[in-house]
Amino acid sequence: MRQIWNTPGGVHPPDNKEQSLTKNIGHLPLPEKLILPLTQHAGTAAKTCVVVGEKVLKGQKLASASAGISAAVHAPSSGWITAIEERSVAHPSGMSAACIEITCDGEDRWIERVSYPNYQQASAMQLRDLIADAGIAGLGGAGFPSAIKLDSGTKKPIDTLIINATECEPYITADDILICERADQIIQGIDIVSHLLGKPKTILIGIENNKPEAIAALNQHCQGTGIEVVYFPTKYPSGGEKQLIYILTGKEVPSGQLPADLGMVCLNSGTAFAIKRAVIDGEPLISRITTLAGEACGVNRNYEILIGTPVSHLLQHNNFDQALCSRLIMGGPMMGFSLASSEVPLIKTSTCILAPSHTEIPDDEPPQPCIRCGLCSEACPASLLPQQLYWYSRAKDHERLQSHNLFDCIECGACSYVCPSNIPLVQYYRSSKGDITNALATKATAAISRERFEFRQVRLEKADIARESKREARRLNTEQAKKMSPSTTQSTGSSAADIIKAAQLRGITKQASPEQQKAKLQRTLLAAQMRLEEAQQRLVQVTNKGSAHQQAQQLASVEAARRKVEQTTQRLTEVSH
Amino acid sequence: MMSLLTDNTMLAALLALVGLGTLFGGLLGYAAEKFKVGSDPIVQQLDELLPQTQCGQCGFPGCRPYAQSIADGDAINKCPPGGQSTINAIANLLDISAPSLDEEHGEEEIRTIAYIREDECIGCTKCIQACPVDAILGAAKLMHTVIADECTGCDLCVEPCPVDCIDMLPIVENIHQWQWSAPEHSADLIATTASGMHEDAA
């Protein structure tokens, strides 16, 4: 027997697991509609690759993983895409998110499955791609995409593979029953992962000792495989990744680091089963085992549900009594969250639907003041100071919260569980974590705004300088032009004659070139000659039948016209020379 | 030389003091140049606490000028976008008591972002010129649009728009931005007075 280590803190809530273990894994009739959120995993939403109205087959990819941390989504049954829109999803906020709706055709017809029964010959890269293509995300509840977890990248080589079959949360028996019924397939899945990781030296399955049948099943199938089954006393939350690693190896994952930094990978047993399905059977992740428990349900049992099945469909087939139910919880009683509506779909991370009666999980009692009893510090599995964190959270003292390692809190709820004053401690921590994350994000955007503002100031300044220098250049140009024509600068006499003379001079300087002057004079000459001819004609008319006065007038105008012609001719000859 | 100094102690003292003075003066002068602080560090710190909305509601053309002014002794409660939390942070930095927001400069409102009703935009570029963080895209006689991620919600583009096609809309929270709210504090039931006013008792 391997040595096991004891984690600090922890609590022993009644485990309530026997209710759902009386029956084997059940199956539900196909629901009319399946709703598949694009975010069922930790990370960014998947990208839709189907359109409304399209006919899809069971196992067909509906949305592919986007860049970064993401996982693909597949059709759990055949049918038509009837909507791609925002639907209310299983999330503590009760808000909506993008979903794909499939109206099932009832045929449940598979797409052609590509399987790799000879995975031993496949490279690590191929296996990882297969797992990524199957959309597998951690089935223990956190939903971290498995392909990314199994990509150690440039980090330390993985020498320890830990399979988490702890299932420490009360009521949930999904992993337990899966191991009891399909231990062989889980072991196959573990072998695939071990092959992918380059055969780690140590492969451990961690399980609590309240599951004797599962331990027996595992022991039976692990014979001669080199996989070691380690069982340890029940304590909540032994199933936390960091807690389990400590229990099995005595090593602590440092704050802000990942198990991979210690050369370890930790996978849920359900995930190992899903990996076996993906690689050996060619079936993507379209179903999971979910526990239905609680006194408000007539039947407490584990079901292999299709992902996307509405919670209401699950409840309908189990004599659910709304009047009896105090609230509907997704996940366990310690870490789960209340559902706002039973129309939300079950997703990859839905380990359990809990429908407790009012006596089973009563409504929260009003919180009382903290009496500084210190029970929370004793219960904290991460060795934090919950009481201090509570005060700092109330005071919104972000600096102190961070220096007291708020972000190492795993939100297990042990502190709230033991609090004699019913203080919802975890809610304070979650809220403060959100506040700090938001404050950091705001700070980052403010820094960008400052940069943009300063850049704009610099740009405007540069434009100003450019404009100023242009203006200066123009001013210099005019000054130079003034200097070039000194006559204008000299004629600053005060008398009227001087001003006229200056104006005349300016007129001359303004005059056009000789050619232009000549053309102008020629035009003037032509006009004058025409006027002279007209005047002479009128004179002839007037001499025939006009008065003497008129005759004299016409004579004068002819004379004036002739003078103008003479003057113009004279100027023209002057200019020509 | 030494005998001259030992004979005239007064001269020796004088020389020593002058020598020391020159030496340390030189050292200080060198240090002042070598370790010169470029800009006032307190202004930098204040600027970092301000929300960088660049809205000018404080009466200064941007956050940094206001930071400079606070460093010169101006009131710290002139920033409505930052609100009480910014005032508290500045008060904490300057180690003074935090006043409440000066209503003259505006009230603390929920954060908004500018949206251009693009059908109505005539492409006058007035809003582009008004935007302090260059968050509006567009060209003359072409439709303009706001880069929502860069908008600080300063309101400065609304007023210059000749066709009033800019709306300031509150930021819609989606499922990714959602965060747990803090539990409501119930009355601390210990040590209440007869009237039930626990504040009195505290």
Short mmCIF file of N, CA, C and O in Angstrom, two decimals, chain B residues 82-171:
data_model
loop_
_atom_site.label_atom_id
_atom_site.label_comp_id
_atom_site.label_asym_id
_atom_site.label_seq_id
_atom_site.Cartn_x
_atom_site.Cartn_y
_atom_site.Cartn_z
N GLY B 82 -14.61 58.60 -12.41
CA GLY B 82 -13.90 57.75 -11.44
C GLY B 82 -14.75 57.46 -10.23
O GLY B 82 -14.68 56.38 -9.65
N GLY B 83 -15.54 58.47 -9.83
CA GLY B 83 -16.45 58.29 -8.72
C GLY B 83 -15.74 58.18 -7.38
O GLY B 83 -14.55 58.49 -7.25
N GLN B 84 -16.51 57.69 -6.41
CA GLN B 84 -16.01 57.65 -5.04
C GLN B 84 -14.79 56.75 -4.91
O GLN B 84 -13.87 57.05 -4.15
N SER B 85 -14.75 55.66 -5.70
CA SER B 85 -13.63 54.73 -5.53
C SER B 85 -12.32 55.40 -5.92
O SER B 85 -11.29 55.19 -5.27
N THR B 86 -12.35 56.21 -6.98
CA THR B 86 -11.14 56.93 -7.39
C THR B 86 -10.75 57.95 -6.32
O THR B 86 -9.58 58.09 -5.98
N ILE B 87 -11.76 58.66 -5.81
CA ILE B 87 -11.48 59.65 -4.76
C ILE B 87 -10.83 58.96 -3.57
O ILE B 87 -9.82 59.44 -3.03
N ASN B 88 -11.37 57.80 -3.19
CA ASN B 88 -10.81 57.07 -2.05
C ASN B 88 -9.37 56.66 -2.32
O ASN B 88 -8.51 56.77 -1.45
N ALA B 89 -9.13 56.19 -3.54
CA ALA B 89 -7.78 55.73 -3.88
C ALA B 89 -6.80 56.89 -3.83
O ALA B 89 -5.68 56.75 -3.32
N ILE B 90 -7.23 58.06 -4.36
CA ILE B 90 -6.33 59.22 -4.36
C ILE B 90 -6.10 59.69 -2.93
O ILE B 90 -4.97 60.00 -2.53
N ALA B 91 -7.19 59.70 -2.13
CA ALA B 91 -7.07 60.12 -0.74
C ALA B 91 -6.09 59.21 0.00
O ALA B 91 -5.27 59.66 0.80
N ASN B 92 -6.19 57.91 -0.34
CA ASN B 92 -5.30 56.93 0.28
C ASN B 92 -3.85 57.21 -0.09
O ASN B 92 -2.94 57.17 0.75
N LEU B 93 -3.64 57.55 -1.37
CA LEU B 93 -2.28 57.83 -1.85
C LEU B 93 -1.71 59.07 -1.19
O LEU B 93 -0.55 59.11 -0.79
N LEU B 94 -2.55 60.11 -1.10
CA LEU B 94 -2.06 61.39 -0.57
C LEU B 94 -2.16 61.46 0.95
O LEU B 94 -1.77 62.44 1.55
N ASP B 95 -2.75 60.39 1.52
CA ASP B 95 -2.93 60.32 2.96
C ASP B 95 -3.74 61.51 3.49
O ASP B 95 -3.33 62.21 4.41
N ILE B 96 -4.87 61.76 2.83
CA ILE B 96 -5.79 62.79 3.31
C ILE B 96 -7.17 62.15 3.43
O ILE B 96 -7.37 61.03 2.96
N SER B 97 -8.10 62.86 4.05
CA SER B 97 -9.44 62.27 4.17
C SER B 97 -10.18 62.43 2.85
O SER B 97 -10.00 63.42 2.13
N ALA B 98 -11.00 61.43 2.53
CA ALA B 98 -11.66 61.42 1.22
C ALA B 98 -12.95 62.22 1.26
O ALA B 98 -13.86 61.90 2.02
N PRO B 99 -13.03 63.29 0.47
CA PRO B 99 -14.30 64.03 0.39
C PRO B 99 -15.27 63.29 -0.54
O PRO B 99 -14.88 62.35 -1.22
N SER B 100 -16.53 63.72 -0.54
CA SER B 100 -17.46 63.11 -1.50
C SER B 100 -17.35 63.88 -2.82
O SER B 100 -16.78 64.97 -2.89
N LEU B 101 -17.92 63.30 -3.87
CA LEU B 101 -17.78 63.86 -5.22
C LEU B 101 -18.39 65.26 -5.31
O LEU B 101 -19.47 65.51 -4.78
N ASP B 102 -17.67 66.16 -5.95
CA ASP B 102 -18.16 67.53 -6.16
C ASP B 102 -19.24 67.51 -7.25
O ASP B 102 -18.94 67.25 -8.42
N GLU B 103 -20.48 67.79 -6.84
CA GLU B 103 -21.61 67.67 -7.77
C GLU B 103 -21.50 68.67 -8.93
O GLU B 103 -22.12 68.48 -9.98
N GLU B 104 -20.74 69.72 -8.71
CA GLU B 104 -20.59 70.74 -9.75
C GLU B 104 -20.05 70.16 -11.06
O GLU B 104 -20.36 70.63 -12.14
N HIS B 105 -19.21 69.13 -10.91
CA HIS B 105 -18.56 68.57 -12.09
C HIS B 105 -19.34 67.43 -12.71
O HIS B 105 -18.95 66.90 -13.73
N GLY B 106 -20.43 67.03 -12.08
CA GLY B 106 -21.23 65.94 -12.62
C GLY B 106 -21.46 64.87 -11.58
O GLY B 106 -20.88 64.91 -10.49
N GLU B 107 -22.33 63.93 -11.94
CA GLU B 107 -22.63 62.85 -11.01
C GLU B 107 -22.03 61.56 -11.52
O GLU B 107 -21.82 61.37 -12.71
N GLU B 108 -21.81 60.65 -10.58
CA GLU B 108 -21.27 59.35 -10.96
C GLU B 108 -22.38 58.55 -11.63
O GLU B 108 -23.43 58.31 -11.05
N GLU B 109 -22.16 58.18 -12.87
CA GLU B 109 -23.17 57.43 -13.60
C GLU B 109 -22.60 56.10 -14.05
O GLU B 109 -21.40 55.88 -13.98
N ILE B 110 -23.51 55.24 -14.51
CA ILE B 110 -23.01 53.96 -15.01
C ILE B 110 -22.23 54.21 -16.30
O ILE B 110 -22.50 55.16 -17.03
N ARG B 111 -21.27 53.33 -16.54
CA ARG B 111 -20.41 53.55 -17.72
C ARG B 111 -21.18 53.34 -19.00
O ARG B 111 -21.95 52.39 -19.13
N THR B 112 -20.98 54.26 -19.93
CA THR B 112 -21.65 54.15 -21.22
C THR B 112 -20.60 54.13 -22.33
O THR B 112 -19.43 54.41 -22.09
N ILE B 113 -21.10 53.82 -23.53
CA ILE B 113 -20.22 53.80 -24.70
C ILE B 113 -20.97 54.50 -25.84
O ILE B 113 -22.19 54.40 -25.92
N ALA B 114 -20.27 55.25 -26.66
CA ALA B 114 -20.91 55.97 -27.75
C ALA B 114 -21.25 55.02 -28.89
O ALA B 114 -20.45 54.14 -29.23
N TYR B 115 -22.45 55.18 -29.43
CA TYR B 115 -22.84 54.44 -30.64
C TYR B 115 -23.31 55.44 -31.67
O TYR B 115 -24.12 56.30 -31.35
N ILE B 116 -22.84 55.34 -32.91
CA ILE B 116 -23.28 56.23 -33.97
C ILE B 116 -24.41 55.54 -34.72
O ILE B 116 -24.25 54.39 -35.13
N ARG B 117 -25.56 56.24 -34.84
CA ARG B 117 -26.63 55.67 -35.67
C ARG B 117 -26.18 55.89 -37.11
O ARG B 117 -26.28 56.99 -37.66
N GLU B 118 -25.68 54.81 -37.69
CA GLU B 118 -24.88 54.97 -38.91
C GLU B 118 -25.69 55.43 -40.11
O GLU B 118 -25.16 56.06 -41.02
N ASP B 119 -27.00 55.12 -40.11
CA ASP B 119 -27.84 55.57 -41.22
C ASP B 119 -27.93 57.09 -41.27
O ASP B 119 -28.11 57.69 -42.32
N GLU B 120 -27.84 57.70 -40.09
CA GLU B 120 -28.06 59.14 -40.02
C GLU B 120 -26.78 59.94 -40.12
O GLU B 120 -26.82 61.16 -40.28
N CYS B 121 -25.65 59.28 -40.03
CA CYS B 121 -24.36 59.98 -40.05
C CYS B 121 -24.14 60.62 -41.42
O CYS B 121 -24.35 59.98 -42.45
N ILE B 122 -23.73 61.91 -41.40
CA ILE B 122 -23.51 62.60 -42.66
C ILE B 122 -22.02 62.68 -43.02
O ILE B 122 -21.66 63.23 -44.05
N GLY B 123 -21.20 62.17 -42.15
CA GLY B 123 -19.76 62.14 -42.46
C GLY B 123 -19.09 63.50 -42.33
O GLY B 123 -18.29 63.88 -43.18
N CYS B 124 -19.39 64.21 -41.24
CA CYS B 124 -18.83 65.57 -41.10
C CYS B 124 -17.48 65.58 -40.40
O CYS B 124 -16.82 66.60 -40.35
N THR B 125 -17.08 64.46 -39.83
CA THR B 125 -15.81 64.29 -39.10
C THR B 125 -15.69 65.11 -37.81
O THR B 125 -14.63 65.12 -37.19
N LYS B 126 -16.78 65.76 -37.40
CA LYS B 126 -16.67 66.60 -36.18
C LYS B 126 -16.42 65.74 -34.94
O LYS B 126 -15.68 66.12 -34.04
N CYS B 127 -17.09 64.57 -34.91
CA CYS B 127 -16.92 63.71 -33.74
C CYS B 127 -15.50 63.13 -33.70
O CYS B 127 -14.92 62.95 -32.64
N ILE B 128 -14.96 62.87 -34.88
CA ILE B 128 -13.61 62.30 -34.95
C ILE B 128 -12.61 63.28 -34.34
O ILE B 128 -11.72 62.90 -33.59
N GLN B 129 -12.85 64.58 -34.65
CA GLN B 129 -11.94 65.59 -34.12
C GLN B 129 -12.11 65.76 -32.62
O GLN B 129 -11.18 66.13 -31.92
N ALA B 130 -13.34 65.46 -32.13
CA ALA B 130 -13.59 65.67 -30.70
C ALA B 130 -13.08 64.52 -29.85
O ALA B 130 -12.81 64.70 -28.67
N CYS B 131 -12.97 63.33 -30.45
CA CYS B 131 -12.64 62.14 -29.65
C CYS B 131 -11.22 62.23 -29.08
O CYS B 131 -10.26 62.34 -29.82
N PRO B 132 -11.10 62.17 -27.74
CA PRO B 132 -9.76 62.34 -27.15
C PRO B 132 -8.87 61.12 -27.29
O PRO B 132 -7.68 61.19 -27.04
N VAL B 133 -9.46 59.96 -27.63
CA VAL B 133 -8.63 58.75 -27.72
C VAL B 133 -8.65 58.14 -29.11
O VAL B 133 -8.31 56.96 -29.28
N ASP B 134 -9.04 58.93 -30.10
CA ASP B 134 -9.06 58.45 -31.50
C ASP B 134 -9.85 57.15 -31.65
O ASP B 134 -9.40 56.22 -32.31
N ALA B 135 -11.02 57.09 -31.02
CA ALA B 135 -11.79 55.85 -31.06
C ALA B 135 -12.88 55.88 -32.12
O ALA B 135 -13.70 54.98 -32.18
N ILE B 136 -12.90 56.94 -32.95
CA ILE B 136 -13.91 56.99 -34.00
C ILE B 136 -13.23 56.89 -35.35
O ILE B 136 -12.24 57.57 -35.62
N LEU B 137 -13.77 56.00 -36.17
CA LEU B 137 -13.22 55.76 -37.50
C LEU B 137 -14.12 56.42 -38.53
O LEU B 137 -15.33 56.45 -38.37
N GLY B 138 -13.57 56.89 -39.64
CA GLY B 138 -14.38 57.46 -40.70
C GLY B 138 -13.60 58.52 -41.45
O GLY B 138 -12.47 58.85 -41.09
N ALA B 139 -14.20 59.01 -42.54
CA ALA B 139 -13.57 60.05 -43.32
C ALA B 139 -14.67 61.00 -43.80
O ALA B 139 -15.85 60.69 -43.67
N ALA B 140 -14.27 62.14 -44.34
CA ALA B 140 -15.24 63.15 -44.76
C ALA B 140 -16.25 62.56 -45.74
O ALA B 140 -15.86 61.84 -46.66
N LYS B 141 -17.51 62.82 -45.51
CA LYS B 141 -18.62 62.36 -46.34
C LYS B 141 -18.76 60.84 -46.37
O LYS B 141 -19.41 60.29 -47.25
N LEU B 142 -18.08 60.17 -45.44
CA LEU B 142 -18.27 58.72 -45.32
C LEU B 142 -18.76 58.44 -43.90
O LEU B 142 -18.47 59.21 -42.98
N MET B 143 -19.46 57.33 -43.77
CA MET B 143 -20.02 56.99 -42.47
C MET B 143 -18.93 56.83 -41.41
O MET B 143 -17.87 56.30 -41.70
N HIS B 144 -19.24 57.23 -40.18
CA HIS B 144 -18.30 57.05 -39.07
C HIS B 144 -18.79 55.94 -38.17
O HIS B 144 -19.98 55.66 -38.10
N THR B 145 -17.85 55.34 -37.46
CA THR B 145 -18.27 54.35 -36.47
C THR B 145 -17.31 54.38 -35.29
O THR B 145 -16.16 54.80 -35.41
N VAL B 146 -17.84 53.95 -34.12
CA VAL B 146 -17.04 53.99 -32.90
C VAL B 146 -16.40 52.62 -32.68
O VAL B 146 -17.06 51.60 -32.83
N ILE B 147 -15.11 52.62 -32.35
CA ILE B 147 -14.46 51.36 -31.94
C ILE B 147 -14.85 51.16 -30.48
O ILE B 147 -14.31 51.81 -29.58
N ALA B 148 -15.80 50.27 -30.25
CA ALA B 148 -16.40 50.15 -28.92
C ALA B 148 -15.37 49.82 -27.85
O ALA B 148 -15.44 50.33 -26.73
N ASP B 149 -14.37 49.01 -28.19
CA ASP B 149 -13.37 48.62 -27.20
C ASP B 149 -12.50 49.78 -26.75
O ASP B 149 -11.94 49.75 -25.66
N GLU B 150 -12.38 50.78 -27.60
CA GLU B 150 -11.49 51.90 -27.27
C GLU B 150 -12.25 53.08 -26.68
O GLU B 150 -11.63 54.01 -26.15
N CYS B 151 -13.57 53.07 -26.80
CA CYS B 151 -14.36 54.22 -26.33
C CYS B 151 -14.31 54.31 -24.81
O CYS B 151 -14.50 53.31 -24.12
N THR B 152 -14.06 55.50 -24.30
CA THR B 152 -14.01 55.68 -22.85
C THR B 152 -15.33 56.21 -22.31
O THR B 152 -15.49 56.37 -21.11
N GLY B 153 -16.27 56.50 -23.20
CA GLY B 153 -17.58 56.99 -22.75
C GLY B 153 -17.51 58.41 -22.23
O GLY B 153 -18.22 58.76 -21.28
N CYS B 154 -16.68 59.28 -22.84
CA CYS B 154 -16.45 60.61 -22.30
C CYS B 154 -17.52 61.60 -22.71
O CYS B 154 -17.56 62.71 -22.18
N ASP B 155 -18.39 61.27 -23.66
CA ASP B 155 -19.49 62.18 -24.07
C ASP B 155 -19.04 63.31 -24.99
O ASP B 155 -19.88 64.07 -25.46
N LEU B 156 -17.75 63.45 -25.23
CA LEU B 156 -17.28 64.64 -25.95
C LEU B 156 -17.71 64.68 -27.41
O LEU B 156 -17.72 65.72 -28.04
N CYS B 157 -18.06 63.51 -27.97
CA CYS B 157 -18.45 63.48 -29.37
C CYS B 157 -19.92 63.83 -29.57
O CYS B 157 -20.35 64.12 -30.68
N VAL B 158 -20.71 63.76 -28.52
CA VAL B 158 -22.16 63.93 -28.65
C VAL B 158 -22.50 65.36 -29.05
O VAL B 158 -23.29 65.59 -29.97
N GLU B 159 -21.86 66.30 -28.37
CA GLU B 159 -22.23 67.70 -28.55
C GLU B 159 -21.89 68.24 -29.95
O GLU B 159 -22.72 68.90 -30.58
N PRO B 160 -20.71 67.92 -30.51
CA PRO B 160 -20.39 68.48 -31.84
C PRO B 160 -21.22 67.91 -32.98
O PRO B 160 -21.26 68.51 -34.05
N CYS B 161 -21.89 66.78 -32.80
CA CYS B 161 -22.60 66.14 -33.91
C CYS B 161 -23.75 67.02 -34.40
O CYS B 161 -24.66 67.32 -33.64
N PRO B 162 -23.71 67.46 -35.66
CA PRO B 162 -24.74 68.38 -36.15
C PRO B 162 -26.09 67.69 -36.38
O PRO B 162 -27.10 68.38 -36.49
N VAL B 163 -26.11 66.37 -36.50
CA VAL B 163 -27.39 65.69 -36.75
C VAL B 163 -27.82 64.83 -35.57
O VAL B 163 -28.78 64.07 -35.68
N ASP B 164 -27.12 64.97 -34.45
CA ASP B 164 -27.49 64.27 -33.22
C ASP B 164 -27.66 62.77 -33.43
O ASP B 164 -28.66 62.18 -33.02
N CYS B 165 -26.69 62.15 -34.08
CA CYS B 165 -26.86 60.72 -34.36
C CYS B 165 -25.99 59.88 -33.45
O CYS B 165 -25.77 58.70 -33.70
N ILE B 166 -25.48 60.45 -32.33
CA ILE B 166 -24.65 59.65 -31.42
C ILE B 166 -25.42 59.39 -30.12
O ILE B 166 -25.94 60.32 -29.51
N ASP B 167 -25.52 58.13 -29.76
CA ASP B 167 -26.19 57.75 -28.52
C ASP B 167 -25.13 57.27 -27.54
O ASP B 167 -24.20 56.57 -27.91
N MET B 168 -25.34 57.61 -26.27
CA MET B 168 -24.48 57.05 -25.23
C MET B 168 -25.28 55.91 -24.59
O MET B 168 -26.28 56.15 -23.92
N LEU B 169 -24.87 54.68 -24.86
CA LEU B 169 -25.62 53.54 -24.35
C LEU B 169 -24.83 52.84 -23.25
O LEU B 169 -23.62 52.71 -23.35
N PRO B 170 -25.54 52.40 -22.21
CA PRO B 170 -24.83 51.67 -21.15
C PRO B 170 -24.27 50.36 -21.68
O PRO B 170 -24.83 49.77 -22.61
N ILE B 171 -23.16 49.93 -21.09
CA ILE B 171 -22.51 48.69 -21.54
C ILE B 171 -23.39 47.51 -21.14
O ILE B 171 -23.79 47.39 -19.98
#
